Amino acid sequence: MSQTFETKAAEGKCRQMKEAIGAFSLEGEPVSCERYGSGHINDTFLLVCDVNGKEKKYILQRINNEIFQDVEGLMKNVAGVTSYLREVIRKNHGDCDRETLNLVPTKMEKCYYEDSIHSFWRVYQFVSGASTYDKVRKPEDFYQSAKAFGHFQRLLAGYPVEELTETIPNFHNTPVRFETFKQAVQEDSCKRAESCQEEIAFVLRHEKELGAVQELLESKQMPYRVTHNDTKLNNIMLDDKTGEAICVIDLDTIMPGASVFDYGDSIRFGANTAAEDEVDLSKVSLSLPLFETYTKGFLEGCEGSLTAQEMEMLPMGAKLMTLECGMRFLTDYLQGDTYFKIHREGHNLDRCRCQFALVADMEKKWEEMKKIVERWKEHAAV
Ligand code: ADP
Ligand code: GN1
Ligand code: MG
């Protein structure tokens, strides 16, 4: 076992990790296991094994079971969706090993492992020759991710919705998120409300808009679809050689939801001219060219499956996902940073400010956003 692995031992976490690694049906001998990626929720590690002198890589993840309380249900979703996708990809003569995540079973043939201190682990085959990005390098990346997320929704259209567990109840129910936010402000358990009065006021000013999508879903004017619900650019793997989006990852939040939110969360993250946590707010804006690129790709990927009303609500999906995410960062800041991983003091407040600056810029560009969607809508009609 490498130095890295032993360093982890010093941190007192190695035993659990070793126990978990030993539980899975891996090829070869484990040689190293290091933190990997930039997700805010799970603990992700790159696990390397030696198979007769050749490297075999895996992704090992400790599932955040404070956030995902029904790990069994979550893993049933992931196993169900990935085996469904494998079948669809096989029928389309695709590459099942690269175009979907593939779970590695435990030696007991389960799709996850619960260790002796009740942490939950899973292993995926490593998707090789592909990478994820925290920022759009070039518009083509964003276009590729748009097509892939649109297509993903299309591929799962036939998946039996009733078999899906709601892994985080009310995940994108913005009015419910608002109630939680108000409660956090009222309780002010960390005495931080004073430091974010402007941000609190920003949310309150937008109260009336927060239910725009939820109301349509509940009144059945908008369909619930099988959605990904976390469509950040870094949840798509792009092929290193061709630049094509090959695999949608991070399947923990696949649930029935609104298509406009899958679209909107991608815009929030990828069409921002700054990073999600940029502190220099003058750098934050909605790039209309990237907004257009994504709109085109997403509509193409959906292959004409969206209703006229869903298409009309796309700009609102983008605005609400940005507002909701900012509100969630603010709530977590008020509650003492217990949900999102933070890497510096005030990180969640920085993230929140950045989201709200983006919302404000969307409001300035609202008419242009609507025109862009209008333009691409024509091309998307079946
Ligand atoms: P989180 O829920 O914390 O965001 P993810 O499942 O998105 O965790 O994984 C974090 C990162 O690990 C991804 O952004 C990606 O770079 C990498 N990753 C995850 N799964 C794989 C895989 N099967 N093959 C290669 N890299 C992966
Ligand atoms: C979390 O796991 P990750 O980093 O892909 C969060 C999303 C937020 C996002 C903000 C399960 O996503 O909802 O939009 O952070 N995932 C969960 O970056 O809450
Ligand atoms: Mg992720």
PDB file of N, CA, C and O and ligand atoms in Angstrom, residues 38-42 67-68 168 171-172 177 229-230 232 234-235 250 252-253 265 268-269 276 325 328-329 339-340 351, ligand 2:
ATOM      1  N   SER A  38     -14.295  17.250  -7.157  1.00  0.00           N
ATOM      2  CA  SER A  38     -14.630  18.448  -6.384  1.00  0.00           C
ATOM      3  C   SER A  38     -16.104  18.504  -5.991  1.00  0.00           C
ATOM      4  O   SER A  38     -16.695  19.579  -5.925  1.00  0.00           O
ATOM      5  N   GLY A  39     -16.700  17.339  -5.787  1.00  0.00           N
ATOM      6  CA  GLY A  39     -18.108  17.299  -5.372  1.00  0.00           C
ATOM      7  C   GLY A  39     -18.293  17.892  -3.978  1.00  0.00           C
ATOM      8  O   GLY A  39     -17.363  17.903  -3.170  1.00  0.00           O
ATOM      9  N   HIS A  40     -19.509  18.404  -3.709  1.00  0.00           N
ATOM     10  CA  HIS A  40     -19.785  19.020  -2.405  1.00  0.00           C
ATOM     11  C   HIS A  40     -20.410  18.053  -1.399  1.00  0.00           C
ATOM     12  O   HIS A  40     -20.693  18.431  -0.276  1.00  0.00           O
ATOM     13  N   ILE A  41     -20.703  16.816  -1.818  1.00  0.00           N
ATOM     14  CA  ILE A  41     -21.546  15.973  -0.959  1.00  0.00           C
ATOM     15  C   ILE A  41     -20.862  14.678  -0.493  1.00  0.00           C
ATOM     16  O   ILE A  41     -20.696  14.455   0.699  1.00  0.00           O
ATOM     17  N   ASN A  42     -20.490  13.840  -1.436  1.00  0.00           N
ATOM     18  CA  ASN A  42     -19.908  12.547  -1.050  1.00  0.00           C
ATOM     19  C   ASN A  42     -18.388  12.670  -0.889  1.00  0.00           C
ATOM     20  O   ASN A  42     -17.794  13.665  -1.298  1.00  0.00           O
ATOM     21  N   ILE A  67     -27.087  13.112   4.531  1.00  0.00           N
ATOM     22  CA  ILE A  67     -27.903  13.753   3.508  1.00  0.00           C
ATOM     23  C   ILE A  67     -28.816  12.732   2.819  1.00  0.00           C
ATOM     24  O   ILE A  67     -30.002  12.984   2.618  1.00  0.00           O
ATOM     25  N   PHE A  68     -28.241  11.587   2.478  1.00  0.00           N
ATOM     26  CA  PHE A  68     -29.047  10.528   1.851  1.00  0.00           C
ATOM     27  C   PHE A  68     -29.381   9.503   2.934  1.00  0.00           C
ATOM     28  O   PHE A  68     -28.594   8.603   3.212  1.00  0.00           O
ATOM     29  N   ILE A 168     -33.991  12.471  -1.789  1.00  0.00           N
ATOM     30  CA  ILE A 168     -34.082  13.620  -0.876  1.00  0.00           C
ATOM     31  C   ILE A 168     -35.466  14.227  -1.100  1.00  0.00           C
ATOM     32  O   ILE A 168     -35.700  14.876  -2.129  1.00  0.00           O
ATOM     33  N   PHE A 171     -36.592  17.780  -2.984  1.00  0.00           N
ATOM     34  CA  PHE A 171     -35.254  18.263  -3.340  1.00  0.00           C
ATOM     35  C   PHE A 171     -35.307  19.599  -4.089  1.00  0.00           C
ATOM     36  O   PHE A 171     -34.630  20.552  -3.723  1.00  0.00           O
ATOM     37  N   HIS A 172     -36.124  19.649  -5.149  1.00  0.00           N
ATOM     38  CA  HIS A 172     -36.248  20.920  -5.878  1.00  0.00           C
ATOM     39  C   HIS A 172     -37.648  21.521  -5.701  1.00  0.00           C
ATOM     40  O   HIS A 172     -38.185  22.149  -6.616  1.00  0.00           O
ATOM     41  N   ARG A 177     -38.198  24.668   0.196  1.00  0.00           N
ATOM     42  CA  ARG A 177     -36.857  25.186   0.499  1.00  0.00           C
ATOM     43  C   ARG A 177     -36.954  26.579   1.140  1.00  0.00           C
ATOM     44  O   ARG A 177     -36.170  26.929   2.019  1.00  0.00           O
ATOM     45  N   ASN A 229     -31.504  16.060 -11.772  1.00  0.00           N
ATOM     46  CA  ASN A 229     -31.600  16.986 -10.626  1.00  0.00           C
ATOM     47  C   ASN A 229     -30.295  17.574 -10.099  1.00  0.00           C
ATOM     48  O   ASN A 229     -30.308  18.285  -9.096  1.00  0.00           O
ATOM     49  N   ASP A 230     -29.183  17.279 -10.748  1.00  0.00           N
ATOM     50  CA  ASP A 230     -27.899  17.863 -10.315  1.00  0.00           C
ATOM     51  C   ASP A 230     -27.010  17.980 -11.554  1.00  0.00           C
ATOM     52  O   ASP A 230     -25.958  17.360 -11.639  1.00  0.00           O
ATOM     53  N   LYS A 232     -24.814  19.776 -13.019  1.00  0.00           N
ATOM     54  CA  LYS A 232     -23.638  20.627 -13.115  1.00  0.00           C
ATOM     55  C   LYS A 232     -22.711  20.063 -14.185  1.00  0.00           C
ATOM     56  O   LYS A 232     -22.660  18.850 -14.392  1.00  0.00           O
ATOM     57  N   ASN A 234     -19.696  19.470 -14.002  1.00  0.00           N
ATOM     58  CA  ASN A 234     -18.766  18.449 -13.523  1.00  0.00           C
ATOM     59  C   ASN A 234     -19.451  17.114 -13.202  1.00  0.00           C
ATOM     60  O   ASN A 234     -18.840  16.218 -12.641  1.00  0.00           O
ATOM     61  N   ASN A 235     -20.698  16.994 -13.603  1.00  0.00           N
ATOM     62  CA  ASN A 235     -21.370  15.694 -13.509  1.00  0.00           C
ATOM     63  C   ASN A 235     -21.547  15.056 -14.890  1.00  0.00           C
ATOM     64  O   ASN A 235     -22.410  14.200 -15.099  1.00  0.00           O
ATOM     65  N   ASP A 250     -22.950  10.957 -11.243  1.00  0.00           N
ATOM     66  CA  ASP A 250     -23.589  11.504 -10.030  1.00  0.00           C
ATOM     67  C   ASP A 250     -25.108  11.289 -10.059  1.00  0.00           C
ATOM     68  O   ASP A 250     -25.890  12.236 -10.156  1.00  0.00           O
ATOM     69  N   ASP A 252     -27.172  10.219  -7.789  1.00  0.00           N
ATOM     70  CA  ASP A 252     -27.819  10.113  -6.476  1.00  0.00           C
ATOM     71  C   ASP A 252     -29.172  10.796  -6.396  1.00  0.00           C
ATOM     72  O   ASP A 252     -29.976  10.486  -5.521  1.00  0.00           O
ATOM     73  N   THR A 253     -29.389  11.763  -7.276  1.00  0.00           N
ATOM     74  CA  THR A 253     -30.640  12.533  -7.145  1.00  0.00           C
ATOM     75  C   THR A 253     -31.595  12.286  -8.309  1.00  0.00           C
ATOM     76  O   THR A 253     -32.467  13.105  -8.566  1.00  0.00           O
ATOM     77  N   ASP A 265     -30.326  24.148 -13.865  1.00  0.00           N
ATOM     78  CA  ASP A 265     -29.173  23.976 -12.983  1.00  0.00           C
ATOM     79  C   ASP A 265     -27.878  24.012 -13.800  1.00  0.00           C
ATOM     80  O   ASP A 265     -26.853  24.497 -13.330  1.00  0.00           O
ATOM     81  N   ARG A 268     -27.200  27.690 -14.493  1.00  0.00           N
ATOM     82  CA  ARG A 268     -26.706  28.301 -13.256  1.00  0.00           C
ATOM     83  C   ARG A 268     -25.198  28.111 -13.109  1.00  0.00           C
ATOM     84  O   ARG A 268     -24.464  29.039 -12.782  1.00  0.00           O
ATOM     85  N   PHE A 269     -24.750  26.911 -13.362  1.00  0.00           N
ATOM     86  CA  PHE A 269     -23.343  26.574 -13.114  1.00  0.00           C
ATOM     87  C   PHE A 269     -22.457  26.923 -14.308  1.00  0.00           C
ATOM     88  O   PHE A 269     -21.402  27.531 -14.148  1.00  0.00           O
ATOM     89  N   GLU A 276     -18.650  29.206  -9.275  1.00  0.00           N
ATOM     90  CA  GLU A 276     -19.822  29.181  -8.386  1.00  0.00           C
ATOM     91  C   GLU A 276     -19.582  29.953  -7.090  1.00  0.00           C
ATOM     92  O   GLU A 276     -20.522  30.442  -6.448  1.00  0.00           O
ATOM     93  N   CYS A 325     -30.640  27.591  -5.380  1.00  0.00           N
ATOM     94  CA  CYS A 325     -29.318  27.151  -4.942  1.00  0.00           C
ATOM     95  C   CYS A 325     -28.702  28.207  -4.017  1.00  0.00           C
ATOM     96  O   CYS A 325     -28.135  27.872  -2.965  1.00  0.00           O
ATOM     97  N   ARG A 328     -30.265  27.873  -0.740  1.00  0.00           N
ATOM     98  CA  ARG A 328     -29.765  26.696  -0.011  1.00  0.00           C
ATOM     99  C   ARG A 328     -28.381  26.971   0.594  1.00  0.00           C
ATOM    100  O   ARG A 328     -28.111  26.575   1.730  1.00  0.00           O
ATOM    101  N   PHE A 329     -27.511  27.667  -0.161  1.00  0.00           N
ATOM    102  CA  PHE A 329     -26.196  28.025   0.391  1.00  0.00           C
ATOM    103  C   PHE A 329     -26.373  28.942   1.604  1.00  0.00           C
ATOM    104  O   PHE A 329     -25.700  28.795   2.626  1.00  0.00           O
ATOM    105  N   TYR A 339     -24.251  21.142   5.617  1.00  0.00           N
ATOM    106  CA  TYR A 339     -24.673  20.369   4.441  1.00  0.00           C
ATOM    107  C   TYR A 339     -23.592  20.329   3.372  1.00  0.00           C
ATOM    108  O   TYR A 339     -23.053  19.269   3.075  1.00  0.00           O
ATOM    109  N   PHE A 340     -23.258  21.497   2.790  1.00  0.00           N
ATOM    110  CA  PHE A 340     -22.260  21.541   1.707  1.00  0.00           C
ATOM    111  C   PHE A 340     -20.853  21.553   2.314  1.00  0.00           C
ATOM    112  O   PHE A 340     -20.611  22.266   3.295  1.00  0.00           O
ATOM    113  N   ARG A 351     -20.747  31.688  -1.934  1.00  0.00           N
ATOM    114  CA  ARG A 351     -21.473  30.975  -2.994  1.00  0.00           C
ATOM    115  C   ARG A 351     -22.856  31.595  -3.199  1.00  0.00           C
ATOM    116  O   ARG A 351     -23.316  31.787  -4.317  1.00  0.00           O
TER     117      ARG A 351
HETATM  118  C1  GN1 B   2     -24.295  19.563  -4.698  1.00  0.00           C
HETATM  119  O1  GN1 B   2     -22.844  16.726  -5.222  1.00  0.00           O
HETATM  120  P1  GN1 B   2     -22.633  17.924  -6.068  1.00  0.00           P
HETATM  121  O2  GN1 B   2     -21.442  18.715  -5.688  1.00  0.00           O
HETATM  122  O3  GN1 B   2     -22.659  17.500  -7.536  1.00  0.00           O
HETATM  123  C2  GN1 B   2     -25.798  19.456  -4.458  1.00  0.00           C
HETATM  124  C3  GN1 B   2     -26.556  20.152  -5.596  1.00  0.00           C
HETATM  125  C4  GN1 B   2     -26.139  21.604  -5.679  1.00  0.00           C
HETATM  126  C5  GN1 B   2     -24.620  21.659  -5.867  1.00  0.00           C
HETATM  127  C6  GN1 B   2     -24.120  23.085  -5.837  1.00  0.00           C
HETATM  128  C7  GN1 B   2     -27.265  16.175  -3.341  1.00  0.00           C
HETATM  129  O4  GN1 B   2     -23.940  18.870  -5.878  1.00  0.00           O
HETATM  130  O5  GN1 B   2     -27.958  20.084  -5.348  1.00  0.00           O
HETATM  131  O6  GN1 B   2     -26.778  22.241  -6.758  1.00  0.00           O
HETATM  132  O7  GN1 B   2     -23.933  20.941  -4.823  1.00  0.00           O
HETATM  133  N1  GN1 B   2     -26.173  18.054  -4.367  1.00  0.00           N
HETATM  134  C8  GN1 B   2     -26.997  17.630  -3.378  1.00  0.00           C
HETATM  135  O8  GN1 B   2     -22.833  23.096  -6.350  1.00  0.00           O
HETATM  136  O9  GN1 B   2     -27.492  18.393  -2.560  1.00  0.00           O
END
